Short mmCIF file of N, CA and C in Angstrom, two decimals:
data_model
loop_
_atom_site.label_atom_id
_atom_site.label_comp_id
_atom_site.label_asym_id
_atom_site.label_seq_id
_atom_site.Cartn_x
_atom_site.Cartn_y
_atom_site.Cartn_z
N MET K 16 41.85 -29.10 27.77
CA MET K 16 40.96 -29.49 26.70
C MET K 16 40.20 -30.76 27.06
N LYS K 17 40.94 -31.70 27.68
CA LYS K 17 40.28 -32.94 28.08
C LYS K 17 39.15 -32.65 29.06
N THR K 18 39.36 -31.71 29.95
CA THR K 18 38.36 -31.38 30.96
C THR K 18 37.13 -30.76 30.29
N LEU K 19 37.34 -29.87 29.30
CA LEU K 19 36.23 -29.25 28.60
C LEU K 19 35.41 -30.30 27.85
N THR K 20 36.06 -31.24 27.16
CA THR K 20 35.37 -32.31 26.45
C THR K 20 34.58 -33.18 27.42
N LYS K 21 35.20 -33.44 28.57
CA LYS K 21 34.55 -34.27 29.58
C LYS K 21 33.28 -33.57 30.09
N HIS K 22 33.36 -32.26 30.34
CA HIS K 22 32.19 -31.51 30.83
C HIS K 22 31.12 -31.40 29.75
N LEU K 23 31.53 -31.17 28.50
CA LEU K 23 30.55 -31.10 27.40
C LEU K 23 29.86 -32.44 27.18
N GLY K 24 30.63 -33.50 27.28
CA GLY K 24 30.04 -34.84 27.14
C GLY K 24 29.03 -35.10 28.25
N GLY K 25 29.38 -34.72 29.47
CA GLY K 25 28.45 -34.89 30.60
C GLY K 25 27.22 -34.04 30.44
N ALA K 26 27.41 -32.78 29.97
CA ALA K 26 26.29 -31.87 29.76
C ALA K 26 25.38 -32.40 28.65
N SER K 27 25.98 -32.94 27.58
CA SER K 27 25.19 -33.51 26.49
C SER K 27 24.36 -34.68 26.98
N LEU K 28 24.95 -35.52 27.78
CA LEU K 28 24.24 -36.67 28.34
C LEU K 28 23.09 -36.21 29.22
N LEU K 29 23.33 -35.21 30.04
CA LEU K 29 22.30 -34.67 30.92
C LEU K 29 21.17 -34.05 30.10
N LEU K 30 21.52 -33.28 29.05
CA LEU K 30 20.51 -32.66 28.20
C LEU K 30 19.67 -33.71 27.49
N ALA K 31 20.30 -34.76 26.99
CA ALA K 31 19.58 -35.84 26.31
C ALA K 31 18.62 -36.52 27.28
N SER K 32 19.06 -36.73 28.50
CA SER K 32 18.21 -37.37 29.51
C SER K 32 17.00 -36.52 29.83
N VAL K 33 17.23 -35.22 30.02
CA VAL K 33 16.13 -34.30 30.34
C VAL K 33 15.13 -34.25 29.19
N LEU K 34 15.62 -34.13 27.97
CA LEU K 34 14.72 -34.08 26.81
C LEU K 34 13.96 -35.39 26.66
N GLY K 35 14.62 -36.48 26.90
CA GLY K 35 13.95 -37.79 26.81
C GLY K 35 12.84 -37.91 27.83
N LEU K 36 13.11 -37.48 29.05
CA LEU K 36 12.07 -37.52 30.09
C LEU K 36 10.93 -36.57 29.77
N ALA K 37 11.24 -35.40 29.24
CA ALA K 37 10.20 -34.45 28.86
C ALA K 37 9.32 -35.04 27.77
N GLY K 38 9.93 -35.72 26.82
CA GLY K 38 9.17 -36.37 25.76
C GLY K 38 8.27 -37.46 26.31
N CYS K 39 8.78 -38.23 27.26
CA CYS K 39 7.96 -39.27 27.88
C CYS K 39 6.80 -38.64 28.62
N TYR K 40 7.05 -37.55 29.34
CA TYR K 40 5.98 -36.88 30.07
C TYR K 40 4.93 -36.36 29.10
N SER K 41 5.39 -35.73 28.00
CA SER K 41 4.47 -35.20 27.01
C SER K 41 3.63 -36.31 26.41
N SER K 42 4.26 -37.44 26.05
CA SER K 42 3.53 -38.56 25.47
C SER K 42 2.53 -39.13 26.45
N SER K 43 2.93 -39.22 27.72
CA SER K 43 1.99 -39.78 28.70
C SER K 43 0.82 -38.84 28.89
N GLN K 44 1.04 -37.51 28.82
CA GLN K 44 -0.05 -36.55 28.96
C GLN K 44 -0.99 -36.64 27.75
N GLU K 45 -0.42 -36.81 26.55
CA GLU K 45 -1.25 -36.96 25.35
C GLU K 45 -2.10 -38.22 25.46
N GLY K 46 -1.51 -39.31 25.93
CA GLY K 46 -2.24 -40.56 26.12
C GLY K 46 -3.37 -40.39 27.11
N LYS K 47 -3.09 -39.62 28.18
CA LYS K 47 -4.14 -39.37 29.17
C LYS K 47 -5.26 -38.55 28.57
N ALA K 48 -4.92 -37.59 27.71
CA ALA K 48 -5.94 -36.76 27.07
C ALA K 48 -6.83 -37.60 26.16
N VAL K 49 -6.23 -38.50 25.39
CA VAL K 49 -7.00 -39.37 24.52
C VAL K 49 -7.87 -40.30 25.35
N ALA K 50 -7.31 -40.86 26.40
CA ALA K 50 -8.08 -41.75 27.26
C ALA K 50 -9.23 -41.00 27.91
N ALA K 51 -9.00 -39.75 28.29
CA ALA K 51 -10.06 -38.96 28.91
C ALA K 51 -11.15 -38.62 27.90
N ALA K 52 -10.78 -38.44 26.63
CA ALA K 52 -11.76 -38.10 25.60
C ALA K 52 -12.60 -39.30 25.20
N THR K 53 -12.09 -40.50 25.38
CA THR K 53 -12.81 -41.71 25.03
C THR K 53 -13.56 -42.20 26.26
N PRO K 54 -14.90 -42.17 26.24
CA PRO K 54 -15.63 -42.59 27.42
C PRO K 54 -15.47 -44.10 27.65
N ALA K 55 -15.30 -44.44 28.91
CA ALA K 55 -15.19 -45.85 29.26
C ALA K 55 -16.57 -46.48 29.15
N PRO K 56 -16.63 -47.74 28.72
CA PRO K 56 -17.93 -48.39 28.65
C PRO K 56 -18.51 -48.50 30.06
N PRO K 57 -19.84 -48.43 30.17
CA PRO K 57 -20.45 -48.54 31.49
C PRO K 57 -20.10 -49.88 32.13
N THR K 58 -19.92 -49.85 33.42
CA THR K 58 -19.58 -51.08 34.11
C THR K 58 -20.78 -51.61 34.86
N THR K 59 -20.80 -52.90 35.04
CA THR K 59 -21.84 -53.52 35.84
C THR K 59 -21.17 -54.43 36.85
N THR K 60 -21.83 -54.62 37.95
CA THR K 60 -21.32 -55.52 38.97
C THR K 60 -21.86 -56.92 38.72
N ILE K 61 -21.28 -57.86 39.39
CA ILE K 61 -21.76 -59.24 39.27
C ILE K 61 -23.21 -59.32 39.74
N GLY K 62 -23.53 -58.56 40.80
CA GLY K 62 -24.89 -58.55 41.31
C GLY K 62 -25.89 -58.05 40.29
N VAL K 63 -25.55 -56.98 39.57
CA VAL K 63 -26.44 -56.42 38.55
C VAL K 63 -26.60 -57.43 37.41
N THR K 64 -25.51 -58.07 37.03
CA THR K 64 -25.57 -59.07 35.96
C THR K 64 -26.49 -60.22 36.35
N ILE K 65 -26.38 -60.67 37.59
CA ILE K 65 -27.25 -61.75 38.07
C ILE K 65 -28.69 -61.28 38.11
N ASP K 66 -28.92 -60.06 38.62
CA ASP K 66 -30.27 -59.51 38.66
C ASP K 66 -30.87 -59.44 37.25
N ASP K 67 -30.07 -59.00 36.28
CA ASP K 67 -30.55 -58.92 34.90
C ASP K 67 -30.88 -60.30 34.35
N SER K 68 -30.08 -61.31 34.68
CA SER K 68 -30.35 -62.68 34.23
C SER K 68 -31.66 -63.19 34.83
N VAL K 69 -31.87 -62.92 36.10
CA VAL K 69 -33.12 -63.34 36.76
C VAL K 69 -34.30 -62.62 36.13
N LEU K 70 -34.15 -61.32 35.88
CA LEU K 70 -35.22 -60.54 35.27
C LEU K 70 -35.54 -61.06 33.87
N THR K 71 -34.51 -61.38 33.10
CA THR K 71 -34.71 -61.95 31.76
C THR K 71 -35.53 -63.24 31.85
N SER K 72 -35.17 -64.10 32.80
CA SER K 72 -35.90 -65.37 32.98
C SER K 72 -37.35 -65.14 33.39
N LYS K 73 -37.58 -64.17 34.26
CA LYS K 73 -38.95 -63.87 34.70
C LYS K 73 -39.80 -63.36 33.53
N VAL K 74 -39.21 -62.49 32.71
CA VAL K 74 -39.95 -61.96 31.56
C VAL K 74 -40.24 -63.07 30.56
N LYS K 75 -39.25 -63.92 30.28
CA LYS K 75 -39.47 -65.04 29.36
C LYS K 75 -40.57 -65.95 29.88
N SER K 76 -40.55 -66.25 31.17
CA SER K 76 -41.59 -67.10 31.77
C SER K 76 -42.96 -66.46 31.66
N ALA K 77 -43.04 -65.16 31.92
CA ALA K 77 -44.32 -64.46 31.82
C ALA K 77 -44.84 -64.49 30.38
N LEU K 78 -43.96 -64.30 29.41
CA LEU K 78 -44.37 -64.34 28.01
C LEU K 78 -44.83 -65.74 27.62
N LEU K 79 -44.12 -66.77 28.09
CA LEU K 79 -44.51 -68.15 27.78
C LEU K 79 -45.84 -68.51 28.43
N GLY K 80 -46.15 -67.88 29.55
CA GLY K 80 -47.40 -68.16 30.26
C GLY K 80 -48.59 -67.42 29.71
N ASP K 81 -48.37 -66.51 28.77
CA ASP K 81 -49.48 -65.74 28.20
C ASP K 81 -50.00 -66.41 26.93
N GLU K 82 -51.29 -66.67 26.88
CA GLU K 82 -51.89 -67.39 25.75
C GLU K 82 -51.72 -66.68 24.40
N LEU K 83 -51.75 -65.36 24.40
CA LEU K 83 -51.68 -64.63 23.14
C LEU K 83 -50.28 -64.62 22.52
N VAL K 84 -49.23 -64.68 23.35
CA VAL K 84 -47.88 -64.54 22.81
C VAL K 84 -46.96 -65.73 23.07
N LYS K 85 -47.44 -66.77 23.74
CA LYS K 85 -46.55 -67.86 24.15
C LYS K 85 -45.88 -68.61 23.00
N SER K 86 -46.50 -68.64 21.83
CA SER K 86 -45.90 -69.40 20.73
C SER K 86 -45.01 -68.54 19.83
N MET K 87 -44.84 -67.28 20.17
CA MET K 87 -44.04 -66.36 19.35
C MET K 87 -42.55 -66.52 19.68
N ASP K 88 -41.72 -66.21 18.70
CA ASP K 88 -40.27 -66.27 18.89
C ASP K 88 -39.79 -64.88 19.32
N ILE K 89 -39.89 -64.63 20.62
CA ILE K 89 -39.52 -63.32 21.16
C ILE K 89 -38.24 -63.47 21.96
N LYS K 90 -37.25 -62.67 21.60
CA LYS K 90 -35.97 -62.65 22.33
C LYS K 90 -36.07 -61.60 23.43
N VAL K 91 -35.48 -61.91 24.57
CA VAL K 91 -35.49 -60.99 25.71
C VAL K 91 -34.05 -60.76 26.14
N GLU K 92 -33.64 -59.50 26.17
CA GLU K 92 -32.31 -59.10 26.65
C GLU K 92 -32.54 -58.06 27.74
N THR K 93 -31.70 -58.08 28.79
CA THR K 93 -31.85 -57.13 29.89
C THR K 93 -30.51 -56.52 30.25
N TYR K 94 -30.53 -55.21 30.50
CA TYR K 94 -29.33 -54.51 30.97
C TYR K 94 -29.77 -53.47 31.99
N LYS K 95 -29.32 -53.66 33.23
CA LYS K 95 -29.63 -52.76 34.34
C LYS K 95 -31.12 -52.47 34.45
N GLY K 96 -31.92 -53.52 34.33
CA GLY K 96 -33.37 -53.39 34.49
C GLY K 96 -34.12 -52.97 33.25
N GLU K 97 -33.40 -52.58 32.18
CA GLU K 97 -34.06 -52.23 30.92
C GLU K 97 -34.20 -53.51 30.10
N VAL K 98 -35.42 -53.85 29.76
CA VAL K 98 -35.71 -55.07 29.01
C VAL K 98 -35.92 -54.71 27.55
N MET K 99 -35.27 -55.46 26.66
CA MET K 99 -35.46 -55.27 25.23
C MET K 99 -36.15 -56.51 24.68
N LEU K 100 -37.28 -56.30 24.01
CA LEU K 100 -37.99 -57.39 23.34
C LEU K 100 -37.74 -57.25 21.85
N SER K 101 -37.35 -58.36 21.21
CA SER K 101 -37.14 -58.34 19.77
C SER K 101 -37.63 -59.65 19.18
N GLY K 102 -37.81 -59.64 17.88
CA GLY K 102 -38.29 -60.84 17.20
C GLY K 102 -39.48 -60.50 16.32
N TYR K 103 -40.21 -61.54 15.95
CA TYR K 103 -41.33 -61.37 15.04
C TYR K 103 -42.61 -61.93 15.64
N VAL K 104 -43.69 -61.19 15.46
CA VAL K 104 -45.02 -61.62 15.91
C VAL K 104 -45.98 -61.49 14.73
N ASN K 105 -47.20 -62.03 14.92
CA ASN K 105 -48.17 -62.05 13.81
C ASN K 105 -48.91 -60.73 13.59
N ASN K 106 -49.08 -59.94 14.67
CA ASN K 106 -49.87 -58.71 14.53
C ASN K 106 -49.51 -57.70 15.63
N ALA K 107 -50.07 -56.50 15.48
CA ALA K 107 -49.78 -55.41 16.42
C ALA K 107 -50.32 -55.71 17.81
N ALA K 108 -51.43 -56.45 17.90
CA ALA K 108 -52.00 -56.80 19.20
C ALA K 108 -51.01 -57.64 20.02
N GLN K 109 -50.26 -58.52 19.35
CA GLN K 109 -49.26 -59.33 20.05
C GLN K 109 -48.09 -58.47 20.53
N ILE K 110 -47.75 -57.44 19.79
CA ILE K 110 -46.70 -56.52 20.24
C ILE K 110 -47.17 -55.82 21.52
N GLU K 111 -48.38 -55.27 21.49
CA GLU K 111 -48.91 -54.56 22.65
C GLU K 111 -49.01 -55.49 23.87
N ARG K 112 -49.47 -56.70 23.63
CA ARG K 112 -49.60 -57.65 24.74
C ARG K 112 -48.22 -58.02 25.30
N SER K 113 -47.25 -58.24 24.43
CA SER K 113 -45.89 -58.57 24.88
C SER K 113 -45.32 -57.45 25.74
N LEU K 114 -45.53 -56.22 25.32
CA LEU K 114 -45.05 -55.07 26.09
C LEU K 114 -45.71 -55.01 27.46
N SER K 115 -47.01 -55.20 27.51
CA SER K 115 -47.71 -55.10 28.80
C SER K 115 -47.31 -56.25 29.72
N VAL K 116 -47.12 -57.44 29.19
CA VAL K 116 -46.69 -58.58 30.00
C VAL K 116 -45.30 -58.30 30.59
N ALA K 117 -44.39 -57.81 29.76
CA ALA K 117 -43.02 -57.53 30.24
C ALA K 117 -43.02 -56.41 31.28
N GLN K 118 -43.80 -55.37 31.05
CA GLN K 118 -43.85 -54.24 31.99
C GLN K 118 -44.43 -54.64 33.34
N ALA K 119 -45.25 -55.67 33.36
CA ALA K 119 -45.89 -56.10 34.60
C ALA K 119 -44.96 -56.92 35.50
N VAL K 120 -43.82 -57.34 34.98
CA VAL K 120 -42.88 -58.15 35.77
C VAL K 120 -42.17 -57.25 36.78
N THR K 121 -42.18 -57.67 38.03
CA THR K 121 -41.54 -56.91 39.10
C THR K 121 -40.04 -56.77 38.82
N GLY K 122 -39.54 -55.54 38.93
CA GLY K 122 -38.12 -55.28 38.72
C GLY K 122 -37.80 -54.68 37.37
N VAL K 123 -38.75 -54.75 36.43
CA VAL K 123 -38.52 -54.18 35.10
C VAL K 123 -38.61 -52.66 35.21
N GLN K 124 -37.52 -51.97 34.83
CA GLN K 124 -37.48 -50.51 34.87
C GLN K 124 -38.14 -49.89 33.65
N SER K 125 -37.86 -50.48 32.48
CA SER K 125 -38.45 -49.99 31.22
C SER K 125 -38.39 -51.12 30.20
N VAL K 126 -39.20 -50.99 29.15
CA VAL K 126 -39.23 -51.98 28.09
C VAL K 126 -38.96 -51.28 26.77
N ASN K 127 -37.98 -51.80 26.04
CA ASN K 127 -37.59 -51.27 24.74
C ASN K 127 -38.17 -52.21 23.68
N ASN K 128 -39.12 -51.73 22.90
CA ASN K 128 -39.82 -52.55 21.92
C ASN K 128 -39.08 -52.57 20.59
N LYS K 129 -38.57 -53.74 20.21
CA LYS K 129 -37.94 -53.93 18.91
C LYS K 129 -38.63 -55.07 18.16
N LEU K 130 -39.88 -55.35 18.52
CA LEU K 130 -40.65 -56.42 17.86
C LEU K 130 -41.12 -55.95 16.50
N SER K 131 -41.20 -56.88 15.56
CA SER K 131 -41.67 -56.59 14.20
C SER K 131 -42.81 -57.53 13.86
N VAL K 132 -43.74 -57.04 13.05
CA VAL K 132 -44.84 -57.88 12.58
C VAL K 132 -44.35 -58.66 11.36
N LYS K 133 -44.63 -59.98 11.37
CA LYS K 133 -44.24 -60.83 10.24
C LYS K 133 -45.00 -60.40 8.99
N GLU K 134 -44.33 -60.47 7.87
CA GLU K 134 -44.98 -60.16 6.60
C GLU K 134 -45.07 -61.43 5.78
N GLY K 135 -46.29 -61.79 5.37
CA GLY K 135 -46.49 -62.98 4.55
C GLY K 135 -46.24 -64.27 5.31
N SER K 136 -46.43 -65.37 4.62
CA SER K 136 -46.23 -66.68 5.25
C SER K 136 -44.80 -67.16 4.98
N GLU K 137 -44.38 -68.08 5.81
CA GLU K 137 -43.02 -68.60 5.70
C GLU K 137 -43.09 -70.11 5.46
N SER K 138 -42.32 -70.58 4.48
CA SER K 138 -42.31 -72.00 4.17
C SER K 138 -41.32 -72.73 5.07
N VAL K 139 -41.40 -74.06 5.07
CA VAL K 139 -40.45 -74.88 5.83
C VAL K 139 -39.04 -74.63 5.32
N GLY K 140 -38.90 -74.49 4.01
CA GLY K 140 -37.58 -74.22 3.42
C GLY K 140 -37.01 -72.89 3.92
N ASN K 141 -37.88 -71.87 4.00
CA ASN K 141 -37.44 -70.57 4.54
C ASN K 141 -36.96 -70.71 5.97
N LYS K 142 -37.71 -71.48 6.75
CA LYS K 142 -37.35 -71.65 8.17
C LYS K 142 -35.99 -72.32 8.31
N ILE K 143 -35.74 -73.32 7.48
CA ILE K 143 -34.44 -74.02 7.53
C ILE K 143 -33.32 -73.08 7.09
N ASP K 144 -33.54 -72.37 5.98
CA ASP K 144 -32.54 -71.41 5.50
C ASP K 144 -32.27 -70.35 6.56
N ASP K 145 -33.33 -69.86 7.19
CA ASP K 145 -33.18 -68.82 8.22
C ASP K 145 -32.40 -69.34 9.42
N SER K 146 -32.61 -70.59 9.78
CA SER K 146 -31.86 -71.19 10.90
C SER K 146 -30.37 -71.26 10.57
N VAL K 147 -30.06 -71.63 9.34
CA VAL K 147 -28.66 -71.70 8.90
C VAL K 147 -28.03 -70.30 8.92
N ILE K 148 -28.76 -69.31 8.41
CA ILE K 148 -28.24 -67.94 8.39
C ILE K 148 -28.03 -67.43 9.81
N THR K 149 -29.00 -67.68 10.69
CA THR K 149 -28.87 -67.25 12.09
C THR K 149 -27.62 -67.85 12.72
N THR K 150 -27.39 -69.13 12.48
CA THR K 150 -26.21 -69.80 13.03
C THR K 150 -24.93 -69.19 12.47
N ARG K 151 -24.91 -68.90 11.18
CA ARG K 151 -23.72 -68.29 10.56
C ARG K 151 -23.45 -66.89 11.13
N VAL K 152 -24.51 -66.10 11.29
CA VAL K 152 -24.34 -64.74 11.83
C VAL K 152 -23.85 -64.81 13.28
N LYS K 153 -24.46 -65.69 14.08
CA LYS K 153 -24.02 -65.83 15.48
C LYS K 153 -22.55 -66.26 15.54
N SER K 154 -22.16 -67.18 14.67
CA SER K 154 -20.76 -67.63 14.64
C SER K 154 -19.82 -66.49 14.24
N ALA K 155 -20.22 -65.70 13.26
CA ALA K 155 -19.39 -64.58 12.82
C ALA K 155 -19.23 -63.55 13.95
N ILE K 156 -20.31 -63.28 14.66
CA ILE K 156 -20.26 -62.32 15.76
C ILE K 156 -19.42 -62.87 16.91
N MET K 157 -19.60 -64.15 17.22
CA MET K 157 -18.82 -64.79 18.29
C MET K 157 -17.34 -64.79 17.96
N GLY K 158 -17.01 -64.92 16.68
CA GLY K 158 -15.62 -64.96 16.25
C GLY K 158 -14.97 -63.59 16.17
N ASP K 159 -15.74 -62.54 16.37
CA ASP K 159 -15.21 -61.18 16.29
C ASP K 159 -14.82 -60.71 17.68
N ALA K 160 -13.55 -60.43 17.87
CA ALA K 160 -13.03 -60.07 19.19
C ALA K 160 -13.57 -58.74 19.71
N SER K 161 -14.01 -57.86 18.83
CA SER K 161 -14.48 -56.55 19.29
C SER K 161 -15.94 -56.53 19.72
N LEU K 162 -16.63 -57.66 19.57
CA LEU K 162 -18.03 -57.74 19.97
C LEU K 162 -18.20 -58.74 21.10
N LYS K 163 -19.02 -58.38 22.06
CA LYS K 163 -19.36 -59.31 23.13
C LYS K 163 -20.59 -60.07 22.66
N SER K 164 -20.36 -61.22 22.07
CA SER K 164 -21.42 -61.93 21.37
C SER K 164 -22.56 -62.38 22.27
N GLY K 165 -22.30 -62.57 23.55
CA GLY K 165 -23.36 -63.00 24.45
C GLY K 165 -24.43 -61.95 24.63
N GLU K 166 -24.15 -60.72 24.22
CA GLU K 166 -25.10 -59.63 24.39
C GLU K 166 -25.77 -59.22 23.09
N VAL K 167 -25.57 -60.00 22.03
CA VAL K 167 -26.20 -59.71 20.74
C VAL K 167 -27.08 -60.90 20.36
N ALA K 168 -28.39 -60.64 20.29
CA ALA K 168 -29.33 -61.69 19.88
C ALA K 168 -29.55 -61.58 18.37
N VAL K 169 -29.75 -62.73 17.72
CA VAL K 169 -29.91 -62.77 16.27
C VAL K 169 -31.16 -63.59 15.94
N ILE K 170 -32.02 -63.00 15.12
CA ILE K 170 -33.20 -63.71 14.60
C ILE K 170 -33.24 -63.45 13.09
N THR K 171 -33.60 -64.46 12.32
CA THR K 171 -33.67 -64.30 10.87
C THR K 171 -35.06 -64.71 10.37
N ARG K 172 -35.60 -63.94 9.45
CA ARG K 172 -36.87 -64.26 8.80
C ARG K 172 -36.74 -63.89 7.34
N LYS K 173 -36.86 -64.91 6.47
CA LYS K 173 -36.76 -64.75 5.02
C LYS K 173 -35.48 -64.02 4.62
N GLY K 174 -34.38 -64.37 5.25
CA GLY K 174 -33.08 -63.80 4.92
C GLY K 174 -32.79 -62.46 5.55
N GLU K 175 -33.79 -61.86 6.20
CA GLU K 175 -33.61 -60.58 6.88
C GLU K 175 -33.19 -60.86 8.32
N VAL K 176 -32.04 -60.36 8.71
CA VAL K 176 -31.49 -60.60 10.05
C VAL K 176 -31.84 -59.44 10.96
N GLN K 177 -32.30 -59.78 12.16
CA GLN K 177 -32.59 -58.77 13.16
C GLN K 177 -31.60 -58.93 14.31
N LEU K 178 -30.85 -57.87 14.60
CA LEU K 178 -29.89 -57.86 15.71
C LEU K 178 -30.50 -57.07 16.86
N SER K 179 -30.39 -57.58 18.07
CA SER K 179 -30.88 -56.85 19.24
C SER K 179 -29.98 -57.14 20.42
N GLY K 180 -30.11 -56.34 21.45
CA GLY K 180 -29.30 -56.50 22.65
C GLY K 180 -28.61 -55.20 22.99
N PHE K 181 -27.60 -55.28 23.85
CA PHE K 181 -26.92 -54.09 24.34
C PHE K 181 -25.43 -54.16 24.05
N VAL K 182 -24.88 -53.05 23.54
CA VAL K 182 -23.45 -52.96 23.24
C VAL K 182 -22.91 -51.68 23.88
N ASP K 183 -21.58 -51.53 23.86
CA ASP K 183 -20.93 -50.41 24.54
C ASP K 183 -20.94 -49.09 23.76
N SER K 184 -21.01 -49.16 22.42
CA SER K 184 -20.85 -47.93 21.65
C SER K 184 -21.54 -48.02 20.29
N GLU K 185 -21.66 -46.85 19.64
CA GLU K 185 -22.21 -46.81 18.29
C GLU K 185 -21.29 -47.55 17.32
N LEU K 186 -20.00 -47.50 17.59
CA LEU K 186 -19.03 -48.21 16.76
C LEU K 186 -19.32 -49.71 16.78
N GLN K 187 -19.61 -50.27 17.96
CA GLN K 187 -19.94 -51.69 18.05
C GLN K 187 -21.27 -51.99 17.35
N MET K 188 -22.23 -51.06 17.46
CA MET K 188 -23.51 -51.25 16.76
C MET K 188 -23.28 -51.38 15.25
N ALA K 189 -22.52 -50.44 14.71
CA ALA K 189 -22.26 -50.44 13.27
C ALA K 189 -21.43 -51.66 12.86
N HIS K 190 -20.47 -52.03 13.69
CA HIS K 190 -19.62 -53.17 13.37
C HIS K 190 -20.43 -54.47 13.38
N ALA K 191 -21.32 -54.63 14.34
CA ALA K 191 -22.16 -55.84 14.39
C ALA K 191 -23.00 -55.95 13.12
N ALA K 192 -23.57 -54.84 12.68
CA ALA K 192 -24.37 -54.85 11.45
C ALA K 192 -23.50 -55.20 10.25
N ALA K 193 -22.30 -54.66 10.20
CA ALA K 193 -21.39 -54.95 9.08
C ALA K 193 -21.00 -56.43 9.07
N VAL K 194 -20.73 -56.98 10.24
CA VAL K 194 -20.39 -58.41 10.33
C VAL K 194 -21.56 -59.25 9.83
N ALA K 195 -22.78 -58.91 10.26
CA ALA K 195 -23.97 -59.66 9.84
C ALA K 195 -24.18 -59.56 8.33
N LYS K 196 -24.02 -58.35 7.78
CA LYS K 196 -24.22 -58.15 6.34
C LYS K 196 -23.22 -58.94 5.51
N GLY K 197 -22.06 -59.21 6.08
CA GLY K 197 -21.02 -59.95 5.37
C GLY K 197 -21.23 -61.45 5.32
N VAL K 198 -22.26 -61.94 6.00
CA VAL K 198 -22.53 -63.38 6.03
C VAL K 198 -23.32 -63.79 4.79
N ASP K 199 -22.90 -64.87 4.18
CA ASP K 199 -23.55 -65.39 2.98
C ASP K 199 -25.02 -65.72 3.26
N GLY K 200 -25.90 -65.25 2.40
CA GLY K 200 -27.32 -65.53 2.53
C GLY K 200 -28.12 -64.42 3.19
N VAL K 201 -27.44 -63.47 3.81
CA VAL K 201 -28.13 -62.35 4.47
C VAL K 201 -28.60 -61.36 3.41
N LEU K 202 -29.91 -61.10 3.40
CA LEU K 202 -30.48 -60.16 2.43
C LEU K 202 -30.53 -58.74 2.97
N GLY K 203 -30.64 -58.62 4.27
CA GLY K 203 -30.70 -57.31 4.89
C GLY K 203 -30.53 -57.45 6.39
N VAL K 204 -30.25 -56.34 7.07
CA VAL K 204 -30.06 -56.35 8.52
C VAL K 204 -30.87 -55.23 9.15
N GLU K 205 -31.68 -55.60 10.14
CA GLU K 205 -32.37 -54.63 11.00
C GLU K 205 -31.55 -54.52 12.26
N ASN K 206 -30.95 -53.39 12.49
CA ASN K 206 -30.08 -53.21 13.64
C ASN K 206 -30.88 -52.57 14.78
N HIS K 207 -31.27 -53.39 15.76
CA HIS K 207 -32.03 -52.91 16.92
C HIS K 207 -31.18 -52.92 18.17
N LEU K 208 -29.87 -52.89 18.01
CA LEU K 208 -28.98 -52.86 19.16
C LEU K 208 -29.12 -51.52 19.88
N ALA K 209 -28.91 -51.54 21.20
CA ALA K 209 -28.97 -50.31 21.99
C ALA K 209 -27.64 -50.16 22.74
N ILE K 210 -27.29 -48.91 23.01
CA ILE K 210 -26.06 -48.63 23.75
C ILE K 210 -26.35 -48.69 25.24
N LYS K 211 -25.47 -49.35 25.97
CA LYS K 211 -25.62 -49.45 27.42
C LYS K 211 -25.57 -48.06 28.03
N LYS K 212 -26.39 -47.85 29.01
CA LYS K 212 -26.44 -46.54 29.69
C LYS K 212 -25.69 -46.60 30.99
#
């Protein structure tokens, strides 16, 4: 009887071990399936990041050197040669000129236009309020661990916040807009963020 109990105990231990390992294998396969279903964010090399920074500087310099658009508050973001222009200008001619200036810069693959025409005049009080709101939104985005704040530009005009730049997913786009909307003083959010390709 002792021998039978000893063998059953050993068999039970062996069965428990096998089932435990099978469960671990199954869980690891499920994890792999989920990981495979979730696309990894696009990667960039240090060289591409440096190239994009240089390209951003060249486009900003070209815009500052142009008489028609040099005084405008135009944000420039670049990802893998794609340049995004955002901000506010006085008229459609300034949008067209900004686009042509950016496209003429060597190395620019494409230009994504997110510029808006200003509506009405803005008072000094509006400008101060907008600066405070912009700072609050930038701080909220920087404080959010799920957003790479260095890649989200923020401009405010009359309480309307404009977000631009490049993010990894639609989820980050929506989350950035939600974070901005939650900031005190924000009247609305124009979400011009683009997903990295």
